[in-house]
Amino acid sequence: MLRLSKRLECIARQVPDGSRMADIGSDHALLPSWLAERGSITFAVAGEVNEGPRDAALRQVKTAGLQKLIDVRLGDGLEVIEPGEVDVITIAGMGGTLIASILEAGAAKLEGVRRLVLQPNVGEDNVRRWLVQHGWVLIQEQILEEDGKIYEILTAVPESATDITNLKLYEPFQLGENVKLSENRLLLMGPYLVREGSPVLVKKWEAEIKKLQMIERQLGQSDNPASRKKERELQEEMHAIREVLACLPKVKPSFS
Ligand code: SAM
């Protein structure tokens, strides 16, 4: 039996039993292969835009004897699927901007899709923004650390399929006495993640502050007036993150 990384297994566990799925940017097709081996999916498309990873996917599927269940296809984003062909789409291990652009370009293929499981490596807010703008609602967010890297996994369904609304999910709310968590902050940090306030989330944003401090130091060496403006923006951003981190343990998840 195949073994998956903790990250891929968390993604796989978001795919409901009996799904017909497409894994876009499947690389070695490990995710659909793991699900198919367990009998959890009835059919999968493993999509790849590059021939190298496509060939690796073909080899994996053949070695595992899963050719009847997994169709490996070469193509850009959602162009590898027909409308109505799958009910779950997973896209993992790419930047958030690329994931959002794949969804945007393939919007017509999302008709009938019941669930998106998305794992951006960076730029998670771009994915959340795309979901809000296109009538998808997050039903779960996960954050995990593996091999020194932190990953977020976002699970979304069409707004017609849930009582949760984006209005409620991203509604600004008061944190502690003085901090108001804005819609933008929720898009950046994750509406569920911020309410849960896990140690991994704190670690992620503490690391982000360190990155911003490094950029601030570099900007400090420049005489360009634009650098002063950028420095102030960075300081404001770091202040906002620190304020949220200071209040996190007091917040409890609640959308009811
Ligand atoms: N999804 C796997 C995972 O999470 O472990 C593989 C991630 S790998 C870092 C990203 C893969 O996405 C690469 O194999 C790349 O070829 C593929 N990819 C990038 N852009 C794509 C696109 N527009 N359509 C399909 N695949 C794409």
PDB file of C-alpha atoms and ligand atoms in Angstrom:
ATOM      1  CA  MET A   1       0.000   0.000   0.000  1.00  0.00           C
ATOM      2  CA  LEU A   2       1.127   3.535  -0.768  1.00  0.00           C
ATOM      3  CA  ARG A   3       2.148   5.870   2.028  1.00  0.00           C
ATOM      4  CA  LEU A   4       1.326   9.541   1.781  1.00  0.00           C
ATOM      5  CA  SER A   5       2.929  12.534   3.435  1.00  0.00           C
ATOM      6  CA  LYS A   6       0.927  13.981   6.323  1.00  0.00           C
ATOM      7  CA  ARG A   7       0.011  16.941   4.053  1.00  0.00           C
ATOM      8  CA  LEU A   8      -1.318  14.776   1.207  1.00  0.00           C
ATOM      9  CA  GLU A   9      -3.146  12.486   3.631  1.00  0.00           C
ATOM     10  CA  CYS A  10      -4.963  15.469   5.181  1.00  0.00           C
ATOM     11  CA  ILE A  11      -6.001  16.530   1.669  1.00  0.00           C
ATOM     12  CA  ALA A  12      -7.060  12.983   0.756  1.00  0.00           C
ATOM     13  CA  ARG A  13      -9.241  12.752   3.863  1.00  0.00           C
ATOM     14  CA  GLN A  14     -11.240  15.734   2.611  1.00  0.00           C
ATOM     15  CA  VAL A  15     -12.399  13.736  -0.438  1.00  0.00           C
ATOM     16  CA  PRO A  16     -15.758  12.110   0.409  1.00  0.00           C
ATOM     17  CA  ASP A  17     -16.129   8.351  -0.133  1.00  0.00           C
ATOM     18  CA  GLY A  18     -17.497   7.425  -3.538  1.00  0.00           C
ATOM     19  CA  SER A  19     -16.292  10.637  -5.203  1.00  0.00           C
ATOM     20  CA  ARG A  20     -15.323  11.080  -8.819  1.00  0.00           C
ATOM     21  CA  MET A  21     -12.366  13.355  -8.494  1.00  0.00           C
ATOM     22  CA  ALA A  22      -9.838  15.349 -10.476  1.00  0.00           C
ATOM     23  CA  ASP A  23      -6.422  16.008  -8.988  1.00  0.00           C
ATOM     24  CA  ILE A  24      -4.991  18.943 -10.911  1.00  0.00           C
ATOM     25  CA  GLY A  25      -1.197  19.225 -10.901  1.00  0.00           C
ATOM     26  CA  SER A  26      -1.110  15.616  -9.751  1.00  0.00           C
ATOM     27  CA  ASP A  27       2.622  15.079 -10.345  1.00  0.00           C
ATOM     28  CA  HIS A  28       3.128  11.375  -9.389  1.00  0.00           C
ATOM     29  CA  ALA A  29      -0.649  10.864  -8.970  1.00  0.00           C
ATOM     30  CA  LEU A  30      -0.024   9.795  -5.374  1.00  0.00           C
ATOM     31  CA  LEU A  31      -3.189  11.376  -4.025  1.00  0.00           C
ATOM     32  CA  PRO A  32      -5.671   9.676  -6.389  1.00  0.00           C
ATOM     33  CA  SER A  33      -3.677   6.418  -6.216  1.00  0.00           C
ATOM     34  CA  TRP A  34      -3.892   6.325  -2.408  1.00  0.00           C
ATOM     35  CA  LEU A  35      -7.644   6.983  -2.531  1.00  0.00           C
ATOM     36  CA  ALA A  36      -8.215   4.456  -5.318  1.00  0.00           C
ATOM     37  CA  GLU A  37      -6.225   1.741  -3.477  1.00  0.00           C
ATOM     38  CA  ARG A  38      -8.573   2.158  -0.514  1.00  0.00           C
ATOM     39  CA  GLY A  39     -11.673   1.990  -2.680  1.00  0.00           C
ATOM     40  CA  SER A  40     -12.586   5.530  -1.575  1.00  0.00           C
ATOM     41  CA  ILE A  41     -13.143   6.934  -5.067  1.00  0.00           C
ATOM     42  CA  THR A  42     -14.962   5.534  -8.060  1.00  0.00           C
ATOM     43  CA  PHE A  43     -12.940   7.428 -10.677  1.00  0.00           C
ATOM     44  CA  ALA A  44     -10.130   9.978 -10.895  1.00  0.00           C
ATOM     45  CA  VAL A  45      -8.532  12.213 -13.451  1.00  0.00           C
ATOM     46  CA  ALA A  46      -4.890  12.963 -12.680  1.00  0.00           C
ATOM     47  CA  GLY A  47      -4.198  16.200 -14.584  1.00  0.00           C
ATOM     48  CA  GLU A  48      -0.724  17.470 -15.369  1.00  0.00           C
ATOM     49  CA  VAL A  49       0.464  20.324 -17.554  1.00  0.00           C
ATOM     50  CA  ASN A  50       4.049  19.029 -17.802  1.00  0.00           C
ATOM     51  CA  GLU A  51       5.142  15.849 -19.539  1.00  0.00           C
ATOM     52  CA  GLY A  52       7.711  14.777 -16.894  1.00  0.00           C
ATOM     53  CA  PRO A  53       5.203  14.645 -14.008  1.00  0.00           C
ATOM     54  CA  ARG A  54       2.554  13.259 -16.398  1.00  0.00           C
ATOM     55  CA  ASP A  55       4.899  10.359 -17.233  1.00  0.00           C
ATOM     56  CA  ALA A  56       5.583   9.816 -13.518  1.00  0.00           C
ATOM     57  CA  ALA A  57       1.812   9.682 -12.939  1.00  0.00           C
ATOM     58  CA  LEU A  58       1.389   7.151 -15.770  1.00  0.00           C
ATOM     59  CA  ARG A  59       4.116   4.939 -14.254  1.00  0.00           C
ATOM     60  CA  GLN A  60       2.625   5.156 -10.764  1.00  0.00           C
ATOM     61  CA  VAL A  61      -0.887   4.283 -11.963  1.00  0.00           C
ATOM     62  CA  LYS A  62       0.420   1.354 -14.023  1.00  0.00           C
ATOM     63  CA  THR A  63       2.620   0.005 -11.204  1.00  0.00           C
ATOM     64  CA  ALA A  64      -0.331   0.142  -8.805  1.00  0.00           C
ATOM     65  CA  GLY A  65      -2.612  -1.495 -11.414  1.00  0.00           C
ATOM     66  CA  LEU A  66      -5.098   1.355 -11.150  1.00  0.00           C
ATOM     67  CA  GLN A  67      -5.531   2.143 -14.874  1.00  0.00           C
ATOM     68  CA  LYS A  68      -9.257   1.347 -14.744  1.00  0.00           C
ATOM     69  CA  LEU A  69      -9.834   3.908 -11.995  1.00  0.00           C
ATOM     70  CA  ILE A  70      -7.366   6.689 -12.745  1.00  0.00           C
ATOM     71  CA  ASP A  71      -7.115   8.431 -16.077  1.00  0.00           C
ATOM     72  CA  VAL A  72      -3.881  10.418 -16.432  1.00  0.00           C
ATOM     73  CA  ARG A  73      -4.344  13.400 -18.753  1.00  0.00           C
ATOM     74  CA  LEU A  74      -1.968  16.053 -20.067  1.00  0.00           C
ATOM     75  CA  GLY A  75      -3.315  19.599 -20.062  1.00  0.00           C
ATOM     76  CA  ASP A  76      -3.506  22.989 -18.432  1.00  0.00           C
ATOM     77  CA  GLY A  77      -5.623  23.208 -15.292  1.00  0.00           C
ATOM     78  CA  LEU A  78      -9.249  22.189 -15.610  1.00  0.00           C
ATOM     79  CA  GLU A  79      -9.071  21.749 -19.399  1.00  0.00           C
ATOM     80  CA  VAL A  80      -8.381  18.055 -18.720  1.00  0.00           C
ATOM     81  CA  ILE A  81     -11.936  17.478 -17.444  1.00  0.00           C
ATOM     82  CA  GLU A  82     -15.336  17.608 -19.143  1.00  0.00           C
ATOM     83  CA  PRO A  83     -18.202  19.499 -17.487  1.00  0.00           C
ATOM     84  CA  GLY A  84     -20.012  17.164 -15.060  1.00  0.00           C
ATOM     85  CA  GLU A  85     -17.268  14.552 -15.138  1.00  0.00           C
ATOM     86  CA  VAL A  86     -16.123  14.917 -11.518  1.00  0.00           C
ATOM     87  CA  ASP A  87     -17.642  16.048  -8.245  1.00  0.00           C
ATOM     88  CA  VAL A  88     -14.473  16.837  -6.285  1.00  0.00           C
ATOM     89  CA  ILE A  89     -11.406  18.748  -7.423  1.00  0.00           C
ATOM     90  CA  THR A  90      -8.129  18.822  -5.511  1.00  0.00           C
ATOM     91  CA  ILE A  91      -5.361  21.289  -6.358  1.00  0.00           C
ATOM     92  CA  ALA A  92      -2.329  21.129  -4.085  1.00  0.00           C
ATOM     93  CA  GLY A  93       1.271  22.211  -3.820  1.00  0.00           C
ATOM     94  CA  MET A  94       1.118  25.389  -5.927  1.00  0.00           C
ATOM     95  CA  GLY A  95       0.956  29.096  -5.153  1.00  0.00           C
ATOM     96  CA  GLY A  96      -2.412  30.596  -4.293  1.00  0.00           C
ATOM     97  CA  THR A  97      -2.343  32.895  -7.329  1.00  0.00           C
ATOM     98  CA  LEU A  98      -1.848  29.946  -9.668  1.00  0.00           C
ATOM     99  CA  ILE A  99      -4.628  27.951  -7.982  1.00  0.00           C
ATOM    100  CA  ALA A 100      -6.994  30.925  -8.294  1.00  0.00           C
ATOM    101  CA  SER A 101      -6.067  31.408 -11.964  1.00  0.00           C
ATOM    102  CA  ILE A 102      -6.650  27.693 -12.694  1.00  0.00           C
ATOM    103  CA  LEU A 103     -10.123  27.942 -11.108  1.00  0.00           C
ATOM    104  CA  GLU A 104     -10.835  31.197 -12.960  1.00  0.00           C
ATOM    105  CA  ALA A 105      -9.799  29.836 -16.354  1.00  0.00           C
ATOM    106  CA  GLY A 106     -11.780  26.647 -15.789  1.00  0.00           C
ATOM    107  CA  ALA A 107     -14.868  28.201 -14.156  1.00  0.00           C
ATOM    108  CA  ALA A 108     -17.174  26.585 -16.735  1.00  0.00           C
ATOM    109  CA  LYS A 109     -15.955  23.138 -15.607  1.00  0.00           C
ATOM    110  CA  LEU A 110     -17.013  23.758 -12.012  1.00  0.00           C
ATOM    111  CA  GLU A 111     -20.701  23.262 -12.781  1.00  0.00           C
ATOM    112  CA  GLY A 112     -21.755  20.199 -10.777  1.00  0.00           C
ATOM    113  CA  VAL A 113     -18.557  20.100  -8.722  1.00  0.00           C
ATOM    114  CA  ARG A 114     -19.548  19.631  -5.084  1.00  0.00           C
ATOM    115  CA  ARG A 115     -16.263  20.210  -3.327  1.00  0.00           C
ATOM    116  CA  LEU A 116     -12.896  21.904  -3.831  1.00  0.00           C
ATOM    117  CA  VAL A 117      -9.919  20.882  -1.711  1.00  0.00           C
ATOM    118  CA  LEU A 118      -7.154  23.415  -2.192  1.00  0.00           C
ATOM    119  CA  GLN A 119      -3.684  23.531  -0.670  1.00  0.00           C
ATOM    120  CA  PRO A 120      -1.831  26.684  -1.650  1.00  0.00           C
ATOM    121  CA  ASN A 121       1.829  26.785  -0.602  1.00  0.00           C
ATOM    122  CA  VAL A 122       1.740  30.585  -0.363  1.00  0.00           C
ATOM    123  CA  GLY A 123      -0.816  33.337  -1.022  1.00  0.00           C
ATOM    124  CA  GLU A 124      -3.722  31.565   0.675  1.00  0.00           C
ATOM    125  CA  ASP A 125      -5.666  34.854   0.722  1.00  0.00           C
ATOM    126  CA  ASN A 126      -5.807  34.833  -3.101  1.00  0.00           C
ATOM    127  CA  VAL A 127      -7.622  31.505  -2.960  1.00  0.00           C
ATOM    128  CA  ARG A 128     -10.023  32.690  -0.240  1.00  0.00           C
ATOM    129  CA  ARG A 129     -10.793  35.836  -2.271  1.00  0.00           C
ATOM    130  CA  TRP A 130     -11.472  33.775  -5.397  1.00  0.00           C
ATOM    131  CA  LEU A 131     -13.819  31.484  -3.476  1.00  0.00           C
ATOM    132  CA  VAL A 132     -15.790  34.428  -2.040  1.00  0.00           C
ATOM    133  CA  GLN A 133     -16.036  36.134  -5.425  1.00  0.00           C
ATOM    134  CA  HIS A 134     -17.289  32.997  -7.156  1.00  0.00           C
ATOM    135  CA  GLY A 135     -19.927  31.723  -4.738  1.00  0.00           C
ATOM    136  CA  TRP A 136     -17.876  29.109  -2.875  1.00  0.00           C
ATOM    137  CA  VAL A 137     -17.870  28.855   0.907  1.00  0.00           C
ATOM    138  CA  LEU A 138     -15.167  27.391   3.113  1.00  0.00           C
ATOM    139  CA  ILE A 139     -16.486  24.604   5.317  1.00  0.00           C
ATOM    140  CA  GLN A 140     -13.130  23.733   6.848  1.00  0.00           C
ATOM    141  CA  GLU A 141      -9.563  24.983   7.108  1.00  0.00           C
ATOM    142  CA  GLN A 142      -6.641  22.936   8.373  1.00  0.00           C
ATOM    143  CA  ILE A 143      -3.115  23.995   9.184  1.00  0.00           C
ATOM    144  CA  LEU A 144      -0.273  21.562   9.713  1.00  0.00           C
ATOM    145  CA  GLU A 145       3.478  21.439   9.914  1.00  0.00           C
ATOM    146  CA  GLU A 146       5.572  18.828   8.158  1.00  0.00           C
ATOM    147  CA  ASP A 147       9.338  18.754   7.675  1.00  0.00           C
ATOM    148  CA  GLY A 148       9.660  22.337   8.872  1.00  0.00           C
ATOM    149  CA  LYS A 149       7.037  23.678   6.451  1.00  0.00           C
ATOM    150  CA  ILE A 150       3.567  24.914   7.308  1.00  0.00           C
ATOM    151  CA  TYR A 151       0.630  24.129   5.046  1.00  0.00           C
ATOM    152  CA  GLU A 152      -2.985  25.262   4.926  1.00  0.00           C
ATOM    153  CA  ILE A 153      -5.711  23.095   3.428  1.00  0.00           C
ATOM    154  CA  LEU A 154      -8.936  24.809   2.398  1.00  0.00           C
ATOM    155  CA  THR A 155     -12.137  22.837   1.779  1.00  0.00           C
ATOM    156  CA  ALA A 156     -14.974  24.663   0.015  1.00  0.00           C
ATOM    157  CA  VAL A 157     -18.467  23.865  -1.252  1.00  0.00           C
ATOM    158  CA  PRO A 158     -20.905  25.872  -3.417  1.00  0.00           C
ATOM    159  CA  GLU A 159     -22.855  28.390  -1.320  1.00  0.00           C
ATOM    160  CA  SER A 160     -26.110  26.624  -2.253  1.00  0.00           C
ATOM    161  CA  ALA A 161     -24.846  23.499  -0.441  1.00  0.00           C
ATOM    162  CA  THR A 162     -24.301  24.996   3.012  1.00  0.00           C
ATOM    163  CA  ASP A 163     -25.973  27.166   5.619  1.00  0.00           C
ATOM    164  CA  ILE A 164     -22.663  28.919   6.247  1.00  0.00           C
ATOM    165  CA  THR A 165     -22.448  32.239   4.400  1.00  0.00           C
ATOM    166  CA  ASN A 166     -19.375  34.193   3.372  1.00  0.00           C
ATOM    167  CA  LEU A 167     -21.010  37.255   4.910  1.00  0.00           C
ATOM    168  CA  LYS A 168     -20.962  35.556   8.314  1.00  0.00           C
ATOM    169  CA  LEU A 169     -17.608  33.849   7.802  1.00  0.00           C
ATOM    170  CA  TYR A 170     -15.781  37.102   7.024  1.00  0.00           C
ATOM    171  CA  GLU A 171     -17.873  39.424   9.159  1.00  0.00           C
ATOM    172  CA  PRO A 172     -15.464  41.729  11.030  1.00  0.00           C
ATOM    173  CA  PHE A 173     -15.460  41.073  14.767  1.00  0.00           C
ATOM    174  CA  GLN A 174     -13.939  42.401  17.933  1.00  0.00           C
ATOM    175  CA  LEU A 175     -10.927  40.597  19.364  1.00  0.00           C
ATOM    176  CA  GLY A 176     -10.212  41.443  22.964  1.00  0.00           C
ATOM    177  CA  GLU A 177     -10.710  45.078  23.963  1.00  0.00           C
ATOM    178  CA  ASN A 178      -9.025  47.007  21.191  1.00  0.00           C
ATOM    179  CA  VAL A 179      -8.555  44.808  18.154  1.00  0.00           C
ATOM    180  CA  LYS A 180     -11.090  44.620  15.371  1.00  0.00           C
ATOM    181  CA  LEU A 181     -10.488  41.728  13.026  1.00  0.00           C
ATOM    182  CA  SER A 182     -11.288  43.067   9.533  1.00  0.00           C
ATOM    183  CA  GLU A 183     -12.558  41.123   6.534  1.00  0.00           C
ATOM    184  CA  ASN A 184      -9.140  41.575   4.959  1.00  0.00           C
ATOM    185  CA  ARG A 185      -7.383  40.130   8.026  1.00  0.00           C
ATOM    186  CA  LEU A 186      -9.749  37.136   7.970  1.00  0.00           C
ATOM    187  CA  LEU A 187      -9.004  36.596   4.275  1.00  0.00           C
ATOM    188  CA  LEU A 188      -5.281  36.689   5.046  1.00  0.00           C
ATOM    189  CA  MET A 189      -5.212  34.546   8.160  1.00  0.00           C
ATOM    190  CA  GLY A 190      -8.225  32.282   7.597  1.00  0.00           C
ATOM    191  CA  PRO A 191     -11.663  32.686   9.216  1.00  0.00           C
ATOM    192  CA  TYR A 192     -11.580  29.241  10.873  1.00  0.00           C
ATOM    193  CA  LEU A 193      -7.848  29.204  11.574  1.00  0.00           C
ATOM    194  CA  VAL A 194      -7.909  32.527  13.347  1.00  0.00           C
ATOM    195  CA  ARG A 195     -10.818  31.476  15.547  1.00  0.00           C
ATOM    196  CA  GLU A 196      -9.104  28.197  16.361  1.00  0.00           C
ATOM    197  CA  GLY A 197      -5.763  29.907  17.091  1.00  0.00           C
ATOM    198  CA  SER A 198      -3.618  26.761  16.931  1.00  0.00           C
ATOM    199  CA  PRO A 199       0.091  26.835  17.878  1.00  0.00           C
ATOM    200  CA  VAL A 200       0.957  26.120  14.208  1.00  0.00           C
ATOM    201  CA  LEU A 201      -0.936  29.233  13.110  1.00  0.00           C
ATOM    202  CA  VAL A 202       0.928  31.289  15.700  1.00  0.00           C
ATOM    203  CA  LYS A 203       4.217  29.803  14.455  1.00  0.00           C
ATOM    204  CA  LYS A 204       3.345  30.639  10.847  1.00  0.00           C
ATOM    205  CA  TRP A 205       2.585  34.286  11.582  1.00  0.00           C
ATOM    206  CA  GLU A 206       5.563  34.701  13.919  1.00  0.00           C
ATOM    207  CA  ALA A 207       7.722  33.518  11.019  1.00  0.00           C
ATOM    208  CA  GLU A 208       5.935  36.015   8.757  1.00  0.00           C
ATOM    209  CA  ILE A 209       6.808  38.822  11.185  1.00  0.00           C
ATOM    210  CA  LYS A 210      10.470  37.729  11.050  1.00  0.00           C
ATOM    211  CA  LYS A 211      10.353  37.853   7.224  1.00  0.00           C
ATOM    212  CA  LEU A 212       8.840  41.330   7.291  1.00  0.00           C
ATOM    213  CA  GLN A 213      11.466  42.488   9.821  1.00  0.00           C
ATOM    214  CA  MET A 214      14.187  41.339   7.439  1.00  0.00           C
ATOM    215  CA  ILE A 215      12.625  43.309   4.560  1.00  0.00           C
ATOM    216  CA  GLU A 216      12.287  46.309   6.897  1.00  0.00           C
ATOM    217  CA  ARG A 217      16.012  46.159   7.693  1.00  0.00           C
ATOM    218  CA  GLN A 218      16.866  46.028   3.981  1.00  0.00           C
ATOM    219  CA  LEU A 219      14.596  48.995   3.271  1.00  0.00           C
ATOM    220  CA  GLY A 220      16.313  50.902   6.109  1.00  0.00           C
ATOM    221  CA  GLN A 221      19.521  50.857   4.053  1.00  0.00           C
ATOM    222  CA  SER A 222      17.889  52.647   1.127  1.00  0.00           C
ATOM    223  CA  ASP A 223      17.667  56.472   0.751  1.00  0.00           C
ATOM    224  CA  ASN A 224      14.708  56.220  -1.590  1.00  0.00           C
ATOM    225  CA  PRO A 225      11.642  58.070  -0.147  1.00  0.00           C
ATOM    226  CA  ALA A 226       9.443  55.226  -1.434  1.00  0.00           C
ATOM    227  CA  SER A 227      11.298  52.934   0.985  1.00  0.00           C
ATOM    228  CA  ARG A 228      10.090  55.014   3.965  1.00  0.00           C
ATOM    229  CA  LYS A 229       6.497  54.550   2.827  1.00  0.00           C
ATOM    230  CA  LYS A 230       7.052  50.826   2.395  1.00  0.00           C
ATOM    231  CA  GLU A 231       8.684  50.653   5.833  1.00  0.00           C
ATOM    232  CA  ARG A 232       5.620  52.269   7.430  1.00  0.00           C
ATOM    233  CA  GLU A 233       3.330  49.812   5.641  1.00  0.00           C
ATOM    234  CA  LEU A 234       5.412  46.889   6.891  1.00  0.00           C
ATOM    235  CA  GLN A 235       5.366  48.234  10.431  1.00  0.00           C
ATOM    236  CA  GLU A 236       1.576  48.585  10.298  1.00  0.00           C
ATOM    237  CA  GLU A 237       1.262  45.042   8.985  1.00  0.00           C
ATOM    238  CA  MET A 238       3.545  43.636  11.700  1.00  0.00           C
ATOM    239  CA  HIS A 239       1.617  45.570  14.349  1.00  0.00           C
ATOM    240  CA  ALA A 240      -1.691  44.165  13.047  1.00  0.00           C
ATOM    241  CA  ILE A 241      -0.349  40.593  13.065  1.00  0.00           C
ATOM    242  CA  ARG A 242       1.063  40.987  16.607  1.00  0.00           C
ATOM    243  CA  GLU A 243      -2.259  42.320  17.855  1.00  0.00           C
ATOM    244  CA  VAL A 244      -4.108  39.317  16.461  1.00  0.00           C
ATOM    245  CA  LEU A 245      -1.557  36.844  17.841  1.00  0.00           C
ATOM    246  CA  ALA A 246      -1.824  38.423  21.276  1.00  0.00           C
ATOM    247  CA  CYS A 247      -5.579  37.825  21.330  1.00  0.00           C
ATOM    248  CA  LEU A 248      -5.824  34.428  19.638  1.00  0.00           C
ATOM    249  CA  PRO A 249      -6.251  32.124  22.655  1.00  0.00           C
ATOM    250  CA  LYS A 250      -9.328  34.070  23.732  1.00  0.00           C
ATOM    251  CA  VAL A 251     -11.221  33.395  20.507  1.00  0.00           C
ATOM    252  CA  LYS A 252     -13.522  30.394  20.034  1.00  0.00           C
ATOM    253  CA  PRO A 253     -14.885  29.115  16.688  1.00  0.00           C
ATOM    254  CA  SER A 254     -18.566  29.972  16.206  1.00  0.00           C
ATOM    255  CA  PHE A 255     -20.600  30.550  13.059  1.00  0.00           C
ATOM    256  CA  SER A 256     -23.986  29.536  14.387  1.00  0.00           C
TER     257      SER A 256
HETATM  258  N1  SAM B   1      -0.202  18.049  -6.230  1.00  0.00           N
HETATM  259  C1  SAM B   1       1.045  17.404  -5.864  1.00  0.00           C
HETATM  260  C2  SAM B   1       1.343  17.619  -4.412  1.00  0.00           C
HETATM  261  O1  SAM B   1       0.690  18.456  -3.790  1.00  0.00           O
HETATM  262  O2  SAM B   1       2.240  16.948  -3.893  1.00  0.00           O
HETATM  263  C3  SAM B   1       2.181  17.933  -6.722  1.00  0.00           C
HETATM  264  C4  SAM B   1       2.551  19.350  -6.469  1.00  0.00           C
HETATM  265  S1  SAM B   1       3.832  19.908  -7.563  1.00  0.00           S
HETATM  266  C5  SAM B   1       4.739  20.938  -6.541  1.00  0.00           C
HETATM  267  C6  SAM B   1       2.947  20.992  -8.634  1.00  0.00           C
HETATM  268  C7  SAM B   1       2.547  20.305  -9.910  1.00  0.00           C
HETATM  269  O3  SAM B   1       1.577  21.112 -10.565  1.00  0.00           O
HETATM  270  C8  SAM B   1       3.700  20.123 -10.857  1.00  0.00           C
HETATM  271  O4  SAM B   1       3.813  18.761 -11.196  1.00  0.00           O
HETATM  272  C9  SAM B   1       3.327  20.985 -12.070  1.00  0.00           C
HETATM  273  O5  SAM B   1       3.714  20.404 -13.279  1.00  0.00           O
HETATM  274  C10 SAM B   1       1.801  21.033 -11.947  1.00  0.00           C
HETATM  275  N2  SAM B   1       1.166  22.204 -12.540  1.00  0.00           N
HETATM  276  C11 SAM B   1       1.566  23.497 -12.458  1.00  0.00           C
HETATM  277  N3  SAM B   1       0.707  24.296 -13.135  1.00  0.00           N
HETATM  278  C12 SAM B   1      -0.270  23.496 -13.629  1.00  0.00           C
HETATM  279  C13 SAM B   1      -1.420  23.718 -14.425  1.00  0.00           C
HETATM  280  N4  SAM B   1      -1.748  24.944 -14.849  1.00  0.00           N
HETATM  281  N5  SAM B   1      -2.183  22.657 -14.755  1.00  0.00           N
HETATM  282  C14 SAM B   1      -1.853  21.410 -14.353  1.00  0.00           C
HETATM  283  N6  SAM B   1      -0.761  21.146 -13.616  1.00  0.00           N
HETATM  284  C15 SAM B   1       0.026  22.166 -13.253  1.00  0.00           C
END
